[in-house]
Short mmCIF file of C-alpha atoms and ligand atoms in Angstrom, two decimals:
data_model
loop_
_atom_site.label_atom_id
_atom_site.label_comp_id
_atom_site.label_asym_id
_atom_site.label_seq_id
_atom_site.Cartn_x
_atom_site.Cartn_y
_atom_site.Cartn_z
CA UNK L 249 -22.29 -1.38 -9.58
CA UNK L 250 -19.12 1.00 -8.63
CA UNK L 251 -18.02 0.93 -5.04
CA UNK L 252 -20.22 3.42 -3.08
CA UNK L 253 -18.23 6.43 -1.61
CA UNK L 254 -18.74 9.09 1.45
CA UNK L 255 -18.99 12.62 -0.14
CA UNK L 256 -17.21 15.48 2.37
CA UNK L 257 -18.35 18.75 2.52
CA UNK L 258 -15.76 20.26 0.55
CA UNK L 259 -17.05 17.45 -2.38
CA UNK L 260 -14.22 14.93 -1.65
CA UNK L 261 -15.07 11.49 -1.81
CA UNK L 262 -13.92 8.37 0.12
CA UNK L 263 -14.67 5.07 -1.23
CA UNK L 264 -16.54 2.83 1.26
CA UNK L 265 -14.31 -0.34 0.44
CA UNK L 266 -10.60 0.13 1.26
CA UNK L 267 -7.51 -1.76 1.67
CA UNK L 268 -6.49 -2.47 5.27
CA UNK L 269 -2.70 -2.94 5.43
CA UNK L 270 -2.28 -3.88 9.20
CA UNK L 271 -0.46 -7.00 9.32
CA UNK L 272 0.45 -7.05 5.81
CA UNK L 273 4.27 -7.88 6.02
CA UNK L 274 6.90 -6.07 4.49
CA UNK L 275 7.93 -8.20 1.47
CA UNK L 276 4.18 -8.75 0.56
CA UNK L 277 2.23 -5.49 0.90
CA UNK L 278 4.03 -4.03 -2.15
CA UNK L 279 2.35 -6.68 -4.40
CA UNK L 280 -1.08 -6.51 -2.51
CA UNK L 281 -1.46 -3.03 -3.18
CA UNK L 282 -0.29 -2.84 -6.61
CA UNK L 283 -2.89 -5.57 -7.54
CA UNK L 284 -5.39 -3.92 -5.54
CA UNK L 285 -4.84 -0.75 -7.47
CA UNK L 286 -4.79 -2.96 -10.69
CA UNK L 287 -8.41 -4.16 -9.75
CA UNK L 288 -10.00 -0.81 -8.64
CA UNK L 289 -9.14 -0.19 -5.31
CA UNK L 290 -8.91 3.46 -4.65
CA UNK L 291 -8.61 3.81 -0.85
CA UNK L 292 -5.54 2.64 1.28
CA UNK L 293 -5.56 2.53 4.98
CA UNK L 294 -2.07 2.66 6.31
CA UNK L 295 -0.30 3.87 9.46
CA UNK L 296 3.45 4.11 10.69
CA UNK L 297 2.76 1.66 13.20
CA UNK L 298 1.92 -1.21 10.50
CA UNK L 299 5.98 -0.84 9.78
CA UNK L 300 5.17 -0.87 5.84
CA UNK L 301 4.48 2.58 4.72
CA UNK L 302 7.80 2.84 2.84
CA UNK L 303 7.00 -0.40 0.77
CA UNK L 304 3.20 1.04 0.42
CA UNK L 305 4.84 3.92 -0.88
CA UNK L 306 7.13 2.49 -3.44
CA UNK L 307 4.22 0.51 -4.83
CA UNK L 308 1.79 3.54 -5.19
CA UNK L 309 4.66 5.53 -6.95
CA UNK L 310 4.96 3.00 -9.37
CA UNK L 311 1.19 2.80 -10.10
CA UNK L 312 1.51 6.41 -10.68
CA UNK L 313 4.23 6.62 -12.69
CA UNK L 314 3.02 3.84 -14.94
CA UNK L 315 -0.04 5.50 -15.31
CA UNK L 316 -2.47 2.84 -13.54
CA UNK L 317 -3.80 5.44 -11.26
CA UNK L 318 -3.46 9.24 -10.86
CA UNK L 319 -2.97 10.46 -7.34
CA UNK L 320 -6.01 12.47 -7.18
CA UNK L 321 -8.28 9.37 -7.90
CA UNK L 322 -6.50 7.87 -4.96
CA UNK L 323 -7.73 8.14 -0.97
CA UNK L 324 -4.72 7.25 1.23
CA UNK L 325 -5.34 7.24 5.45
CA UNK L 326 -2.70 7.33 7.60
CA UNK L 327 -2.33 7.88 11.77
CA UNK L 328 -0.53 9.30 14.24
CA UNK L 329 0.81 7.10 16.85
CA UNK L 330 -0.02 7.44 20.51
CA UNK L 331 3.84 8.57 21.14
CA UNK L 332 3.25 11.62 18.90
CA UNK L 333 0.65 13.18 20.64
CA UNK L 334 2.73 16.42 22.01
CA UNK L 335 1.79 19.09 19.71
CA UNK L 336 5.50 19.83 18.78
CA UNK L 337 5.49 15.96 17.25
CA UNK L 338 2.39 15.82 15.04
CA UNK L 339 3.72 17.75 12.04
CA UNK L 340 7.11 16.00 11.98
CA UNK L 341 5.27 12.37 11.97
CA UNK L 342 3.15 13.33 9.51
CA UNK L 343 6.24 14.68 7.14
CA UNK L 344 7.72 11.21 8.13
CA UNK L 345 4.78 9.35 6.94
CA UNK L 346 4.37 11.44 3.87
CA UNK L 347 8.13 10.82 2.93
CA UNK L 348 7.79 6.95 3.32
CA UNK L 349 4.62 7.01 1.46
CA UNK L 350 6.02 9.20 -1.23
CA UNK L 351 3.07 11.66 -1.13
CA UNK L 352 2.69 15.68 -0.91
CA UNK L 353 -0.50 15.24 1.08
CA UNK L 354 -2.44 12.57 2.80
CA UNK L 355 -6.45 12.43 2.08
CA UNK L 356 -7.00 11.64 5.90
CA UNK L 357 -5.13 11.72 8.78
CA UNK L 358 -6.25 10.18 12.01
CA UNK L 359 -5.32 10.40 15.87
CA UNK L 360 -4.78 6.27 16.14
CA UNK L 361 -6.04 5.88 19.74
CA UNK L 362 -7.27 8.73 22.01
CA UNK L 363 -3.87 7.34 24.56
CA UNK L 364 -0.81 9.06 24.74
CA UNK L 365 2.38 7.34 25.26
CA UNK L 366 5.73 9.21 26.09
CA UNK L 367 7.78 10.24 22.95
CA UNK L 368 10.49 7.42 23.72
CA UNK L 369 7.84 4.61 24.08
CA UNK L 370 6.33 2.73 21.43
CA UNK L 371 4.67 0.10 23.04
CA UNK L 372 3.96 0.50 26.85
CA UNK L 373 5.42 -2.21 29.37
CA UNK L 374 4.60 -0.27 32.52
CA UNK L 375 2.00 2.58 33.69
CA UNK L 376 5.13 4.72 33.89
CA UNK L 377 5.40 4.82 29.81
CA UNK L 378 1.97 6.86 29.53
CA UNK L 379 1.13 10.43 29.30
CA UNK L 380 -2.19 11.02 30.99
CA UNK L 381 -5.10 13.09 29.74
CA UNK L 382 -3.74 16.22 31.44
CA UNK L 383 -0.03 15.88 30.30
CA UNK L 384 -1.22 15.43 26.81
CA UNK L 385 -4.93 17.04 26.38
CA UNK L 386 -6.21 15.61 23.25
CA UNK L 387 -7.50 19.03 22.64
CA UNK L 388 -3.69 20.09 22.06
CA UNK L 389 -2.99 16.93 20.09
CA UNK L 390 -6.22 18.13 17.77
CA UNK L 391 -5.17 21.76 17.41
CA UNK L 392 -1.71 20.53 15.74
CA UNK L 393 -4.01 18.25 13.63
CA UNK L 394 -5.84 21.06 12.55
CA UNK L 395 -2.55 23.05 11.52
CA UNK L 396 -1.20 20.15 9.38
CA UNK L 397 -4.73 20.38 7.28
CA UNK L 398 -4.17 24.30 7.15
CA UNK L 399 -0.76 23.66 5.67
CA UNK L 400 -2.32 21.29 3.18
CA UNK L 401 -0.52 18.50 4.40
CA UNK L 402 -3.78 16.31 4.75
CA UNK L 403 -7.08 17.07 3.27
CA UNK L 404 -9.06 15.85 6.13
CA UNK L 405 -8.59 14.76 9.63
CA UNK L 406 -10.46 12.60 12.12
CA UNK L 407 -9.72 10.14 14.86
CA UNK L 408 -9.86 6.08 15.47
CA UNK L 409 -10.90 4.24 18.65
CA UNK L 410 -12.87 7.20 19.86
CA UNK L 411 -16.27 6.39 21.92
CA UNK L 412 -19.15 8.98 21.68
CA UNK L 413 -17.72 10.68 24.91
CA UNK L 414 -14.00 11.23 23.77
CA UNK L 415 -15.48 12.37 20.27
CA UNK L 416 -17.89 14.74 21.63
CA UNK L 417 -14.98 16.41 23.84
CA UNK L 418 -13.18 16.68 20.39
CA UNK L 419 -15.74 18.13 18.49
CA UNK L 420 -16.51 20.75 21.10
CA UNK L 421 -13.07 21.59 21.25
CA UNK L 422 -12.28 21.57 17.72
CA UNK L 423 -11.90 24.27 14.96
CA UNK L 424 -11.50 21.99 12.09
CA UNK L 425 -14.33 19.23 12.69
CA UNK L 426 -13.21 15.45 12.91
CA UNK L 427 -14.56 14.20 9.75
CA UNK L 428 -14.13 10.16 10.17
CA UNK L 429 -14.04 7.93 13.09
CA UNK L 430 -12.41 4.45 12.27
CA UNK L 431 -13.21 1.92 14.97
CA UNK L 432 -13.98 -1.74 15.10
CA UNK L 433 -16.95 -2.76 13.48
CA UNK L 434 -18.40 -6.36 12.52
CA UNK L 435 -21.93 -8.12 13.32
CA UNK L 436 -20.09 -9.07 16.82
CA UNK L 437 -19.81 -5.43 17.55
CA UNK L 438 -21.82 -3.25 15.42
CA UNK L 439 -21.43 -0.27 17.32
CA UNK L 440 -25.05 1.12 16.92
CA UNK L 441 -24.83 4.04 19.40
CA UNK L 442 -21.67 5.61 17.98
CA UNK L 443 -22.90 4.52 14.25
CA UNK L 444 -26.27 6.73 15.33
CA UNK L 445 -24.03 9.51 16.57
CA UNK L 446 -21.89 9.74 13.60
CA UNK L 447 -24.73 9.79 11.47
CA UNK L 448 -26.50 12.69 13.39
CA UNK L 449 -23.23 14.42 13.04
CA UNK L 450 -22.22 13.96 9.62
CA UNK L 451 -19.34 12.05 10.45
CA UNK L 452 -18.04 8.78 8.52
CA UNK L 453 -17.47 5.68 10.52
CA UNK L 454 -14.92 3.38 8.87
CA UNK L 455 -14.98 -0.26 10.39
CA UNK L 456 -11.60 -1.90 11.04
CA UNK L 457 -10.97 -5.51 11.40
CA UNK L 458 -14.70 -6.25 9.38
CA UNK L 459 -13.51 -9.90 9.06
CA UNK L 460 -12.48 -10.15 12.92
CA UNK L 461 -9.02 -9.81 12.23
CA UNK L 462 -7.89 -13.61 12.66
CA UNK L 463 -4.67 -12.87 11.78
CA UNK L 464 -3.87 -10.55 14.57
CA UNK L 465 -0.82 -11.17 16.66
CA UNK L 466 -0.30 -13.80 19.14
CA UNK L 467 -0.32 -11.21 21.99
CA UNK L 468 -3.78 -9.80 20.81
CA UNK L 469 -5.29 -13.64 20.59
CA UNK L 470 -7.53 -14.94 22.93
CA UNK L 471 -8.62 -18.53 22.83
CA UNK L 472 -12.70 -18.10 23.22
CA UNK L 473 -13.31 -15.92 20.25
CA UNK L 474 -16.88 -16.39 19.30
CA UNK L 475 -17.37 -17.22 15.56
CA UNK L 476 -17.80 -14.48 12.98
CA UNK L 477 -17.06 -15.69 9.62
CA UNK L 478 -18.65 -19.14 10.48
CA UNK L 479 -21.32 -17.96 12.48
CA UNK L 480 -24.52 -19.85 11.40
CA UNK L 481 -26.45 -16.50 10.44
CA UNK L 482 -23.42 -15.59 8.20
CA UNK L 483 -23.32 -18.80 6.47
CA UNK L 484 -27.01 -18.67 5.94
CA UNK L 485 -27.09 -15.49 4.11
CA UNK L 486 -23.70 -16.43 2.31
CA UNK L 487 -25.74 -19.68 1.15
CA UNK L 488 -28.79 -17.62 0.31
CA UNK L 489 -26.85 -14.94 -1.91
CA UNK L 490 -24.19 -17.67 -3.34
CA UNK L 491 -21.34 -15.15 -1.81
CA UNK L 492 -18.75 -16.06 0.38
CA UNK L 493 -18.85 -15.20 4.22
CA UNK L 494 -16.24 -12.57 3.85
CA UNK L 495 -18.53 -10.69 1.14
CA UNK L 496 -21.61 -11.17 3.73
CA UNK L 497 -19.53 -9.35 6.31
CA UNK L 498 -18.40 -6.91 3.88
CA UNK L 499 -21.69 -6.34 2.30
CA UNK L 500 -23.26 -5.95 5.72
CA UNK L 501 -20.84 -3.18 6.49
CA UNK L 502 -21.73 -1.24 3.22
CA UNK L 503 -25.47 -1.81 3.37
CA UNK L 504 -25.37 0.11 6.89
CA UNK L 505 -23.28 2.88 5.08
CA UNK L 506 -20.14 2.39 6.85
CA UNK L 507 -17.04 2.01 5.09
CA UNK L 508 -14.74 -1.32 5.79
CA UNK L 509 -11.10 -2.02 5.15
CA UNK L 510 -10.88 -5.75 4.99
CA UNK L 511 -6.90 -6.65 4.83
CA UNK L 512 -5.81 -9.02 2.33
CA UNK L 513 -2.41 -9.93 0.51
CA UNK L 514 -4.17 -12.74 -1.41
CA UNK L 515 -5.17 -11.45 -5.21
CA UNK L 516 -8.73 -13.92 -5.41
CA UNK L 517 -9.64 -12.55 -1.77
CA UNK L 518 -8.61 -8.96 -2.85
CA UNK L 519 -10.98 -9.19 -5.48
CA UNK L 520 -13.75 -11.03 -3.56
CA UNK L 521 -13.83 -8.31 -1.20
CA UNK L 522 -13.86 -5.12 -3.41
CA UNK L 523 -16.93 -7.20 -5.22
CA UNK L 524 -18.74 -7.26 -1.86
CA UNK L 525 -18.95 -3.43 -2.12
CA UNK L 526 -21.68 -3.71 -4.95
CA UNK L 527 -23.75 -6.45 -3.00
CA UNK L 528 -26.66 -5.12 -1.15
CA UNK L 529 -28.01 -7.14 1.66
CA UNK L 530 -31.95 -7.17 2.26
CA UNK L 531 -33.74 -6.36 5.53
CA UNK L 532 -34.22 -9.93 6.45
CA UNK L 533 -30.39 -10.68 6.02
CA UNK L 534 -29.69 -7.43 7.72
CA UNK L 535 -32.02 -8.35 10.90
CA UNK L 536 -30.54 -11.80 11.11
CA UNK L 537 -27.09 -10.78 11.06
CA UNK L 538 -27.94 -7.74 13.43
CA UNK L 539 -29.14 -10.31 15.81
CA UNK L 540 -25.45 -11.22 16.34
CA UNK L 541 -24.51 -8.38 18.50
CA UNK L 542 -22.27 -9.40 21.56
CA UNK L 543 -20.17 -6.06 21.87
CA UNK L 544 -17.43 -8.38 21.30
CA UNK L 545 -13.97 -6.70 20.59
CA UNK L 546 -11.46 -8.77 18.79
CA UNK L 547 -8.67 -5.59 19.45
CA UNK L 548 -10.06 -4.83 23.38
CA UNK L 549 -7.20 -2.25 23.91
CA UNK L 550 -6.28 -4.08 27.26
CA UNK L 551 -2.83 -3.00 26.79
CA UNK L 552 -3.65 0.66 27.39
CA UNK L 553 -5.40 0.01 30.45
CA UNK L 554 -2.65 -2.07 32.30
CA UNK L 555 -1.86 -1.45 35.71
CA UNK L 556 -0.79 2.10 36.73
CA UNK L 557 -1.88 3.55 33.24
CA UNK L 558 -4.02 6.81 33.49
CA UNK L 559 -6.36 5.07 31.01
CA UNK L 560 -9.04 2.44 31.91
CA UNK L 561 -11.09 -0.01 29.76
CA UNK L 562 -14.31 1.91 30.71
CA UNK L 563 -12.76 5.06 29.73
CA UNK L 564 -11.90 3.98 26.27
CA UNK L 565 -15.31 2.11 25.43
CA UNK L 566 -17.96 2.85 27.77
CA UNK L 567 -21.17 4.40 26.22
CA UNK L 568 -19.69 3.32 22.88
P1 LIG A 881 -5.22 -13.12 3.63
O1 LIG A 881 -4.41 -11.70 4.01
O2 LIG A 881 -4.05 -14.17 3.45
O3 LIG A 881 -6.48 -12.68 2.44
P2 LIG A 881 -9.33 -8.23 8.71
O4 LIG A 881 -9.48 -7.29 7.60
O5 LIG A 881 -10.62 -8.00 9.80
O6 LIG A 881 -8.18 -7.70 9.83
O7 LIG A 881 -9.24 -9.65 8.71
C1 LIG A 881 -7.59 -9.81 8.05
C2 LIG A 881 -7.90 -11.25 7.71
O8 LIG A 881 -9.18 -12.19 6.85
C3 LIG A 881 -6.68 -11.97 7.03
O9 LIG A 881 -6.18 -13.22 7.72
C4 LIG A 881 -7.00 -12.37 5.58
O10 LIG A 881 -6.02 -12.98 4.98
C5 LIG A 881 -8.18 -12.77 5.74
N1 LIG A 881 -9.12 -12.47 4.69
C6 LIG A 881 -9.12 -11.62 4.01
N2 LIG A 881 -10.28 -11.43 2.93
C7 LIG A 881 -10.83 -12.63 3.10
C8 LIG A 881 -11.51 -13.56 2.39
N3 LIG A 881 -12.11 -12.82 1.43
N4 LIG A 881 -12.03 -14.52 2.70
C9 LIG A 881 -11.31 -15.02 3.82
N5 LIG A 881 -10.52 -14.79 4.48
C10 LIG A 881 -10.18 -13.34 3.76
#
């Protein structure tokens, strides 16, 4: 079975299973992208923050040059980092990403977080490093995103880490609709309310950290994570179908009609993950895994809610 796709209003199709590149180190990401394209991945999720777009760009350019893929067969996503929210900074940020990825256009450009930092700050160390919602209104950032779409630099625009409130605020203010919301999602955080909202509004939801992001940086690790890949429910469904626990998590994501972007730099796991997109779980499996919801975030956004920040965790996540 081919990888399922989301079809957008203009007929473009986004494959439901993509390759995540967060935490894929320079030095290993090009080989992972090349291998992924060879075995059939057509969706690659990137961001300048991941520090590896130039190397991914080399791999994509080589794959196109060698005839392995055509540009129009690919779905390439990237994201606007938090310190580029001022309207004058949006297009240059996208142009830099395009230069690094060696592309003329992106398929999808997302606002990475609904949180703005001062232009000179990549990661905040104090509350003074932020721009509040009045200083960098998200509607103005969005208007600049719309202009990049008008200019043909990206075919679709969307957001990441937006809860229902943040998303509605943008939807009402938008001329060009946000078409995708990319958020953390896995059985410990199914995002049922957000998913219902997205479905009703015709917005695609892409699940990041679908495997629970066990390799996330130490600053984002907490000692008391509940089990995900080795949760009894997941192991049981894996045993029933003769598939791996990671495949259960990805099949679960695709069966509920979200996209998922698992990261791997390992050829065997890349293959396993892509194959999972063709596996459908039955209602019994979905119900069993549905019982794992704890509203648990591996990426909890605490950095954006540090003391003195204009943003709070409730503002970010409440009503999700
Ligand atoms: P590796 O890159 O060595 O394969 P997430 O996508 O949730 O951020 O999770 C990525 C992590 O999960 C990485 O540590 C990755 O390691 C690992 N991983 C990816 N695919 C699989 C798989 N099929 N089975 C086990 N671990 C996997």
